[in-house]
Amino acid sequence: MFKDTSMRFLSANSPRVCESNCGFSAVGYKVGHKITKGLLYFWIWACFVTNDPAYSFDIKDLNYLEQFQVCLDCDLTGVNLFGRDLSGYDLRGADLAGADLRMSKLIGIDLRGAYLADANLQGADLSGADFFVADARRANFSMANLFDVDFSSATLFEANFESAVVIDSHFYAADLKGANFRYTTLENCYFFEANLTDVNFQSASVVDNDFQAAILCRTSFPSGVRNSGCEIE
């Protein structure tokens, strides 16, 4: 009788075929898996160091800063430096718009002429920092340590200093229009010729500060609203 050997043929040879093809498939799977993991890690890293998708910093500038602790006029817009220690770094003229510097250690950092619009420095230690002629409009300094900081001639309108400790700091000729100093500890600071229009000092501890020649226009102190050096409409 005629015997059907097709199933026997397949049965005998299938393991060998699978052994060859499945080995290739396994290698391909491993390579693809590694590529996928690599792309995933890169995406996570990119999301971590970039604080806001609206900003895009220059990775070369960031690498240079980390290597040499100095980066003049560099592009660090939106960079995430949360909790980092940048004490003594030189960032003169750097663009740090939208940067995340929360809880960072920034003792003695040089930010003269830097651009920090909308930067978040909440809880940062900025003792001895230099913001001379820097632009930190709408920046968040809430709960920060601002001991002996130089904000002379800086642009700080609508900046948030709520609950910060501001002692022995200089705001000479600074533009602080609309800034918030509620619940701030403000002692022995120098506001000579600073623009304090619409600044809120309510509920703050305001002790031994120099407001000589400062523009006080609808400026709210714990004792009430003061107007001096401005024309009330």
PDB file of C-alpha atoms in Angstrom:
ATOM      1  CA  MET A   1       0.000   0.000   0.000  1.00  0.00           C
ATOM      2  CA  PHE A   2       1.029   3.558  -0.649  1.00  0.00           C
ATOM      3  CA  LYS A   3       2.132   5.280   2.506  1.00  0.00           C
ATOM      4  CA  ASP A   4       1.840   9.029   3.021  1.00  0.00           C
ATOM      5  CA  THR A   5       5.320  10.203   4.028  1.00  0.00           C
ATOM      6  CA  SER A   6       4.604  13.954   3.821  1.00  0.00           C
ATOM      7  CA  MET A   7       3.867  14.293   7.512  1.00  0.00           C
ATOM      8  CA  ARG A   8       6.909  12.223   8.388  1.00  0.00           C
ATOM      9  CA  PHE A   9       9.021  14.492   6.141  1.00  0.00           C
ATOM     10  CA  LEU A  10       7.719  17.629   7.788  1.00  0.00           C
ATOM     11  CA  SER A  11       8.020  16.155  11.212  1.00  0.00           C
ATOM     12  CA  ALA A  12      11.578  15.102  10.625  1.00  0.00           C
ATOM     13  CA  ASN A  13      12.719  18.346   9.070  1.00  0.00           C
ATOM     14  CA  SER A  14      10.659  20.956  10.917  1.00  0.00           C
ATOM     15  CA  PRO A  15      12.976  21.127  13.919  1.00  0.00           C
ATOM     16  CA  ARG A  16      15.949  21.826  11.681  1.00  0.00           C
ATOM     17  CA  VAL A  17      14.087  24.527   9.738  1.00  0.00           C
ATOM     18  CA  CYS A  18      12.883  26.106  12.967  1.00  0.00           C
ATOM     19  CA  GLU A  19      16.316  25.849  14.475  1.00  0.00           C
ATOM     20  CA  SER A  20      17.772  27.933  11.663  1.00  0.00           C
ATOM     21  CA  ASN A  21      14.943  30.429  11.221  1.00  0.00           C
ATOM     22  CA  CYS A  22      14.144  30.811  14.901  1.00  0.00           C
ATOM     23  CA  GLY A  23      17.776  31.538  15.656  1.00  0.00           C
ATOM     24  CA  PHE A  24      17.722  34.362  13.130  1.00  0.00           C
ATOM     25  CA  SER A  25      14.442  35.626  14.586  1.00  0.00           C
ATOM     26  CA  ALA A  26      15.854  35.557  18.102  1.00  0.00           C
ATOM     27  CA  VAL A  27      18.887  37.590  17.052  1.00  0.00           C
ATOM     28  CA  GLY A  28      16.664  40.083  15.269  1.00  0.00           C
ATOM     29  CA  TYR A  29      14.433  40.342  18.301  1.00  0.00           C
ATOM     30  CA  LYS A  30      17.385  41.000  20.604  1.00  0.00           C
ATOM     31  CA  VAL A  31      18.809  43.688  18.310  1.00  0.00           C
ATOM     32  CA  GLY A  32      15.423  45.339  17.932  1.00  0.00           C
ATOM     33  CA  HIS A  33      14.859  45.156  21.677  1.00  0.00           C
ATOM     34  CA  LYS A  34      18.202  46.834  22.374  1.00  0.00           C
ATOM     35  CA  ILE A  35      17.458  49.602  19.863  1.00  0.00           C
ATOM     36  CA  THR A  36      14.030  50.152  21.414  1.00  0.00           C
ATOM     37  CA  LYS A  37      15.534  50.322  24.912  1.00  0.00           C
ATOM     38  CA  GLY A  38      18.190  52.746  23.699  1.00  0.00           C
ATOM     39  CA  LEU A  39      15.591  55.031  22.151  1.00  0.00           C
ATOM     40  CA  LEU A  40      13.494  54.825  25.316  1.00  0.00           C
ATOM     41  CA  TYR A  41      16.436  55.780  27.553  1.00  0.00           C
ATOM     42  CA  PHE A  42      17.313  58.675  25.246  1.00  0.00           C
ATOM     43  CA  TRP A  43      13.715  59.904  25.331  1.00  0.00           C
ATOM     44  CA  ILE A  44      13.629  59.705  29.144  1.00  0.00           C
ATOM     45  CA  TRP A  45      16.954  61.561  29.393  1.00  0.00           C
ATOM     46  CA  ALA A  46      15.768  64.254  26.979  1.00  0.00           C
ATOM     47  CA  CYS A  47      12.566  64.709  28.968  1.00  0.00           C
ATOM     48  CA  PHE A  48      14.513  64.903  32.239  1.00  0.00           C
ATOM     49  CA  VAL A  49      16.996  67.599  31.237  1.00  0.00           C
ATOM     50  CA  THR A  50      14.425  69.635  29.312  1.00  0.00           C
ATOM     51  CA  ASN A  51      12.054  71.420  31.643  1.00  0.00           C
ATOM     52  CA  ASP A  52       9.619  72.753  29.052  1.00  0.00           C
ATOM     53  CA  PRO A  53       9.065  71.626  25.455  1.00  0.00           C
ATOM     54  CA  ALA A  54       8.729  75.279  24.490  1.00  0.00           C
ATOM     55  CA  TYR A  55      12.433  75.713  25.263  1.00  0.00           C
ATOM     56  CA  SER A  56      15.395  74.007  23.644  1.00  0.00           C
ATOM     57  CA  PHE A  57      18.892  74.311  25.065  1.00  0.00           C
ATOM     58  CA  ASP A  58      22.197  73.594  23.332  1.00  0.00           C
ATOM     59  CA  ILE A  59      23.530  70.243  24.566  1.00  0.00           C
ATOM     60  CA  LYS A  60      27.077  71.304  23.651  1.00  0.00           C
ATOM     61  CA  ASP A  61      26.771  74.301  25.966  1.00  0.00           C
ATOM     62  CA  LEU A  62      25.485  72.080  28.776  1.00  0.00           C
ATOM     63  CA  ASN A  63      28.371  69.631  28.347  1.00  0.00           C
ATOM     64  CA  TYR A  64      30.855  72.508  28.304  1.00  0.00           C
ATOM     65  CA  LEU A  65      29.362  73.926  31.508  1.00  0.00           C
ATOM     66  CA  GLU A  66      29.554  70.585  33.290  1.00  0.00           C
ATOM     67  CA  GLN A  67      33.168  70.105  32.236  1.00  0.00           C
ATOM     68  CA  PHE A  68      34.557  73.578  32.925  1.00  0.00           C
ATOM     69  CA  GLN A  69      32.007  75.153  35.351  1.00  0.00           C
ATOM     70  CA  VAL A  70      31.833  78.190  33.067  1.00  0.00           C
ATOM     71  CA  CYS A  71      29.681  78.972  30.048  1.00  0.00           C
ATOM     72  CA  LEU A  72      29.506  82.585  28.913  1.00  0.00           C
ATOM     73  CA  ASP A  73      26.522  83.620  26.766  1.00  0.00           C
ATOM     74  CA  CYS A  74      25.527  79.976  26.394  1.00  0.00           C
ATOM     75  CA  ASP A  75      22.079  78.623  25.535  1.00  0.00           C
ATOM     76  CA  LEU A  76      20.559  76.741  28.465  1.00  0.00           C
ATOM     77  CA  THR A  77      16.922  77.620  27.851  1.00  0.00           C
ATOM     78  CA  GLY A  78      14.565  75.266  29.645  1.00  0.00           C
ATOM     79  CA  VAL A  79      17.349  73.079  31.038  1.00  0.00           C
ATOM     80  CA  ASN A  80      16.541  70.946  34.078  1.00  0.00           C
ATOM     81  CA  LEU A  81      19.178  71.433  36.785  1.00  0.00           C
ATOM     82  CA  PHE A  82      16.928  70.490  39.674  1.00  0.00           C
ATOM     83  CA  GLY A  83      18.880  69.935  42.889  1.00  0.00           C
ATOM     84  CA  ARG A  84      22.268  70.383  41.229  1.00  0.00           C
ATOM     85  CA  ASP A  85      25.310  71.985  42.874  1.00  0.00           C
ATOM     86  CA  LEU A  86      26.472  74.860  40.657  1.00  0.00           C
ATOM     87  CA  SER A  87      28.168  76.857  43.393  1.00  0.00           C
ATOM     88  CA  GLY A  88      30.768  79.245  42.012  1.00  0.00           C
ATOM     89  CA  TYR A  89      29.857  78.559  38.370  1.00  0.00           C
ATOM     90  CA  ASP A  90      30.252  81.392  35.864  1.00  0.00           C
ATOM     91  CA  LEU A  91      27.125  81.852  33.736  1.00  0.00           C
ATOM     92  CA  ARG A  92      27.490  85.473  32.739  1.00  0.00           C
ATOM     93  CA  GLY A  93      25.195  86.358  29.860  1.00  0.00           C
ATOM     94  CA  ALA A  94      23.728  82.860  29.706  1.00  0.00           C
ATOM     95  CA  ASP A  95      20.178  82.251  28.503  1.00  0.00           C
ATOM     96  CA  LEU A  96      18.386  80.327  31.253  1.00  0.00           C
ATOM     97  CA  ALA A  97      14.836  81.248  30.327  1.00  0.00           C
ATOM     98  CA  GLY A  98      12.417  78.711  31.762  1.00  0.00           C
ATOM     99  CA  ALA A  99      15.219  76.749  33.442  1.00  0.00           C
ATOM    100  CA  ASP A 100      14.422  74.493  36.399  1.00  0.00           C
ATOM    101  CA  LEU A 101      16.842  75.331  39.213  1.00  0.00           C
ATOM    102  CA  ARG A 102      14.628  74.310  42.102  1.00  0.00           C
ATOM    103  CA  MET A 103      16.430  73.232  45.272  1.00  0.00           C
ATOM    104  CA  SER A 104      19.786  73.820  43.585  1.00  0.00           C
ATOM    105  CA  LYS A 105      22.922  74.887  45.428  1.00  0.00           C
ATOM    106  CA  LEU A 106      23.984  78.097  43.684  1.00  0.00           C
ATOM    107  CA  ILE A 107      26.252  79.708  46.272  1.00  0.00           C
ATOM    108  CA  GLY A 108      28.334  82.491  44.727  1.00  0.00           C
ATOM    109  CA  ILE A 109      27.108  81.769  41.199  1.00  0.00           C
ATOM    110  CA  ASP A 110      27.845  84.532  38.671  1.00  0.00           C
ATOM    111  CA  LEU A 111      24.715  85.384  36.669  1.00  0.00           C
ATOM    112  CA  ARG A 112      25.590  88.912  35.659  1.00  0.00           C
ATOM    113  CA  GLY A 113      23.710  89.860  32.523  1.00  0.00           C
ATOM    114  CA  ALA A 114      22.028  86.456  32.343  1.00  0.00           C
ATOM    115  CA  TYR A 115      18.486  85.981  31.042  1.00  0.00           C
ATOM    116  CA  LEU A 116      16.311  84.055  33.501  1.00  0.00           C
ATOM    117  CA  ALA A 117      12.783  84.956  32.452  1.00  0.00           C
ATOM    118  CA  ASP A 118      10.291  82.465  33.947  1.00  0.00           C
ATOM    119  CA  ALA A 119      13.111  80.450  35.542  1.00  0.00           C
ATOM    120  CA  ASN A 120      12.193  78.428  38.622  1.00  0.00           C
ATOM    121  CA  LEU A 121      14.608  78.868  41.543  1.00  0.00           C
ATOM    122  CA  GLN A 122      12.230  77.780  44.277  1.00  0.00           C
ATOM    123  CA  GLY A 123      14.075  76.711  47.413  1.00  0.00           C
ATOM    124  CA  ALA A 124      17.503  77.314  45.869  1.00  0.00           C
ATOM    125  CA  ASP A 125      20.480  78.466  47.938  1.00  0.00           C
ATOM    126  CA  LEU A 126      21.663  81.646  46.212  1.00  0.00           C
ATOM    127  CA  SER A 127      23.887  83.008  48.974  1.00  0.00           C
ATOM    128  CA  GLY A 128      26.372  85.472  47.509  1.00  0.00           C
ATOM    129  CA  ALA A 129      24.969  85.151  43.978  1.00  0.00           C
ATOM    130  CA  ASP A 130      25.450  88.004  41.495  1.00  0.00           C
ATOM    131  CA  PHE A 131      22.466  89.035  39.333  1.00  0.00           C
ATOM    132  CA  PHE A 132      23.829  92.439  38.292  1.00  0.00           C
ATOM    133  CA  VAL A 133      21.846  93.677  35.226  1.00  0.00           C
ATOM    134  CA  ALA A 134      20.333  90.203  34.852  1.00  0.00           C
ATOM    135  CA  ASP A 135      16.815  89.822  33.470  1.00  0.00           C
ATOM    136  CA  ALA A 136      14.804  87.563  35.766  1.00  0.00           C
ATOM    137  CA  ARG A 137      11.308  88.783  34.986  1.00  0.00           C
ATOM    138  CA  ARG A 138       8.600  86.482  36.366  1.00  0.00           C
ATOM    139  CA  ALA A 139      11.264  84.233  37.909  1.00  0.00           C
ATOM    140  CA  ASN A 140      10.292  82.181  40.944  1.00  0.00           C
ATOM    141  CA  PHE A 141      12.519  82.786  43.997  1.00  0.00           C
ATOM    142  CA  SER A 142       9.971  81.535  46.527  1.00  0.00           C
ATOM    143  CA  MET A 143      11.471  79.948  49.653  1.00  0.00           C
ATOM    144  CA  ALA A 144      14.985  80.623  48.338  1.00  0.00           C
ATOM    145  CA  ASN A 145      17.964  81.616  50.479  1.00  0.00           C
ATOM    146  CA  LEU A 146      18.885  85.092  49.202  1.00  0.00           C
ATOM    147  CA  PHE A 147      21.582  86.142  51.646  1.00  0.00           C
ATOM    148  CA  ASP A 148      23.998  88.801  50.338  1.00  0.00           C
ATOM    149  CA  VAL A 149      22.703  88.639  46.758  1.00  0.00           C
ATOM    150  CA  ASP A 150      23.404  91.457  44.295  1.00  0.00           C
ATOM    151  CA  PHE A 151      20.295  92.291  42.246  1.00  0.00           C
ATOM    152  CA  SER A 152      21.573  95.759  41.295  1.00  0.00           C
ATOM    153  CA  SER A 153      19.999  97.095  38.081  1.00  0.00           C
ATOM    154  CA  ALA A 154      18.311  93.742  37.504  1.00  0.00           C
ATOM    155  CA  THR A 155      14.946  93.334  35.787  1.00  0.00           C
ATOM    156  CA  LEU A 156      12.726  91.556  38.298  1.00  0.00           C
ATOM    157  CA  PHE A 157       9.217  92.683  37.502  1.00  0.00           C
ATOM    158  CA  GLU A 158       6.522  90.224  38.575  1.00  0.00           C
ATOM    159  CA  ALA A 159       9.172  88.013  40.182  1.00  0.00           C
ATOM    160  CA  ASN A 160       7.989  85.854  43.067  1.00  0.00           C
ATOM    161  CA  PHE A 161       9.940  86.105  46.351  1.00  0.00           C
ATOM    162  CA  GLU A 162       7.208  84.690  48.559  1.00  0.00           C
ATOM    163  CA  SER A 163       8.495  83.104  51.782  1.00  0.00           C
ATOM    164  CA  ALA A 164      12.119  83.665  50.748  1.00  0.00           C
ATOM    165  CA  VAL A 165      14.821  84.743  53.203  1.00  0.00           C
ATOM    166  CA  VAL A 166      16.306  87.979  51.834  1.00  0.00           C
ATOM    167  CA  ILE A 167      19.032  89.404  54.077  1.00  0.00           C
ATOM    168  CA  ASP A 168      21.819  91.910  53.312  1.00  0.00           C
ATOM    169  CA  SER A 169      20.909  91.912  49.612  1.00  0.00           C
ATOM    170  CA  HIS A 170      21.142  94.805  47.158  1.00  0.00           C
ATOM    171  CA  PHE A 171      18.340  95.892  44.822  1.00  0.00           C
ATOM    172  CA  TYR A 172      19.909  99.180  43.749  1.00  0.00           C
ATOM    173  CA  ALA A 173      17.993 100.586  40.726  1.00  0.00           C
ATOM    174  CA  ALA A 174      16.310  97.220  40.177  1.00  0.00           C
ATOM    175  CA  ASP A 175      12.977  97.037  38.355  1.00  0.00           C
ATOM    176  CA  LEU A 176      10.653  95.163  40.707  1.00  0.00           C
ATOM    177  CA  LYS A 177       7.279  96.277  39.363  1.00  0.00           C
ATOM    178  CA  GLY A 178       4.578  93.882  40.503  1.00  0.00           C
ATOM    179  CA  ALA A 179       6.962  91.621  42.441  1.00  0.00           C
ATOM    180  CA  ASN A 180       5.601  89.487  45.270  1.00  0.00           C
ATOM    181  CA  PHE A 181       7.360  89.590  48.669  1.00  0.00           C
ATOM    182  CA  ARG A 182       4.520  88.176  50.779  1.00  0.00           C
ATOM    183  CA  TYR A 183       5.678  86.286  53.884  1.00  0.00           C
ATOM    184  CA  THR A 184       9.277  87.131  53.014  1.00  0.00           C
ATOM    185  CA  THR A 185      11.931  87.721  55.657  1.00  0.00           C
ATOM    186  CA  LEU A 186      13.388  91.006  54.420  1.00  0.00           C
ATOM    187  CA  GLU A 187      16.193  92.450  56.530  1.00  0.00           C
ATOM    188  CA  ASN A 188      18.912  95.034  55.976  1.00  0.00           C
ATOM    189  CA  CYS A 189      18.369  95.214  52.212  1.00  0.00           C
ATOM    190  CA  TYR A 190      19.173  98.155  49.957  1.00  0.00           C
ATOM    191  CA  PHE A 191      16.449  99.402  47.580  1.00  0.00           C
ATOM    192  CA  PHE A 192      17.948 102.777  46.631  1.00  0.00           C
ATOM    193  CA  GLU A 193      16.260 104.042  43.422  1.00  0.00           C
ATOM    194  CA  ALA A 194      14.537 100.699  42.884  1.00  0.00           C
ATOM    195  CA  ASN A 195      11.156 100.684  41.148  1.00  0.00           C
ATOM    196  CA  LEU A 196       8.724  99.159  43.644  1.00  0.00           C
ATOM    197  CA  THR A 197       5.514 100.003  41.810  1.00  0.00           C
ATOM    198  CA  ASP A 198       2.727  97.565  42.773  1.00  0.00           C
ATOM    199  CA  VAL A 199       5.113  95.475  44.871  1.00  0.00           C
ATOM    200  CA  ASN A 200       3.459  93.446  47.625  1.00  0.00           C
ATOM    201  CA  PHE A 201       5.271  93.342  50.993  1.00  0.00           C
ATOM    202  CA  GLN A 202       2.163  92.364  52.949  1.00  0.00           C
ATOM    203  CA  SER A 203       2.689  89.794  55.696  1.00  0.00           C
ATOM    204  CA  ALA A 204       6.453  90.140  55.229  1.00  0.00           C
ATOM    205  CA  SER A 205       8.974  90.773  57.994  1.00  0.00           C
ATOM    206  CA  VAL A 206      10.412  94.117  56.845  1.00  0.00           C
ATOM    207  CA  VAL A 207      13.258  95.177  59.152  1.00  0.00           C
ATOM    208  CA  ASP A 208      16.001  97.821  58.732  1.00  0.00           C
ATOM    209  CA  ASN A 209      15.765  98.134  54.944  1.00  0.00           C
ATOM    210  CA  ASP A 210      16.811 101.221  52.973  1.00  0.00           C
ATOM    211  CA  PHE A 211      14.052 102.494  50.661  1.00  0.00           C
ATOM    212  CA  GLN A 212      15.618 105.914  50.105  1.00  0.00           C
ATOM    213  CA  ALA A 213      14.790 107.368  46.668  1.00  0.00           C
ATOM    214  CA  ALA A 214      12.892 104.200  45.735  1.00  0.00           C
ATOM    215  CA  ILE A 215       9.735 104.525  43.643  1.00  0.00           C
ATOM    216  CA  LEU A 216       6.843 103.534  45.890  1.00  0.00           C
ATOM    217  CA  CYS A 217       3.651 103.511  43.886  1.00  0.00           C
ATOM    218  CA  ARG A 218       0.716 101.483  45.196  1.00  0.00           C
ATOM    219  CA  THR A 219       3.353  99.590  47.172  1.00  0.00           C
ATOM    220  CA  SER A 220       1.781  97.426  49.878  1.00  0.00           C
ATOM    221  CA  PHE A 221       3.605  97.190  53.216  1.00  0.00           C
ATOM    222  CA  PRO A 222       2.400  95.492  56.417  1.00  0.00           C
ATOM    223  CA  SER A 223       1.586  98.997  57.676  1.00  0.00           C
ATOM    224  CA  GLY A 224      -0.405  99.905  54.569  1.00  0.00           C
ATOM    225  CA  VAL A 225      -0.053 101.207  51.020  1.00  0.00           C
ATOM    226  CA  ARG A 226       2.641 103.810  50.379  1.00  0.00           C
ATOM    227  CA  ASN A 227       3.117 106.195  47.475  1.00  0.00           C
ATOM    228  CA  SER A 228       6.339 108.113  47.043  1.00  0.00           C
ATOM    229  CA  GLY A 229       8.101 109.197  43.880  1.00  0.00           C
ATOM    230  CA  CYS A 230       5.262 108.355  41.516  1.00  0.00           C
ATOM    231  CA  GLU A 231       2.252 110.103  40.068  1.00  0.00           C
ATOM    232  CA  ILE A 232      -1.056 108.590  41.121  1.00  0.00           C
ATOM    233  CA  GLU A 233      -3.527 108.415  38.275  1.00  0.00           C
TER     234      GLU A 233
END
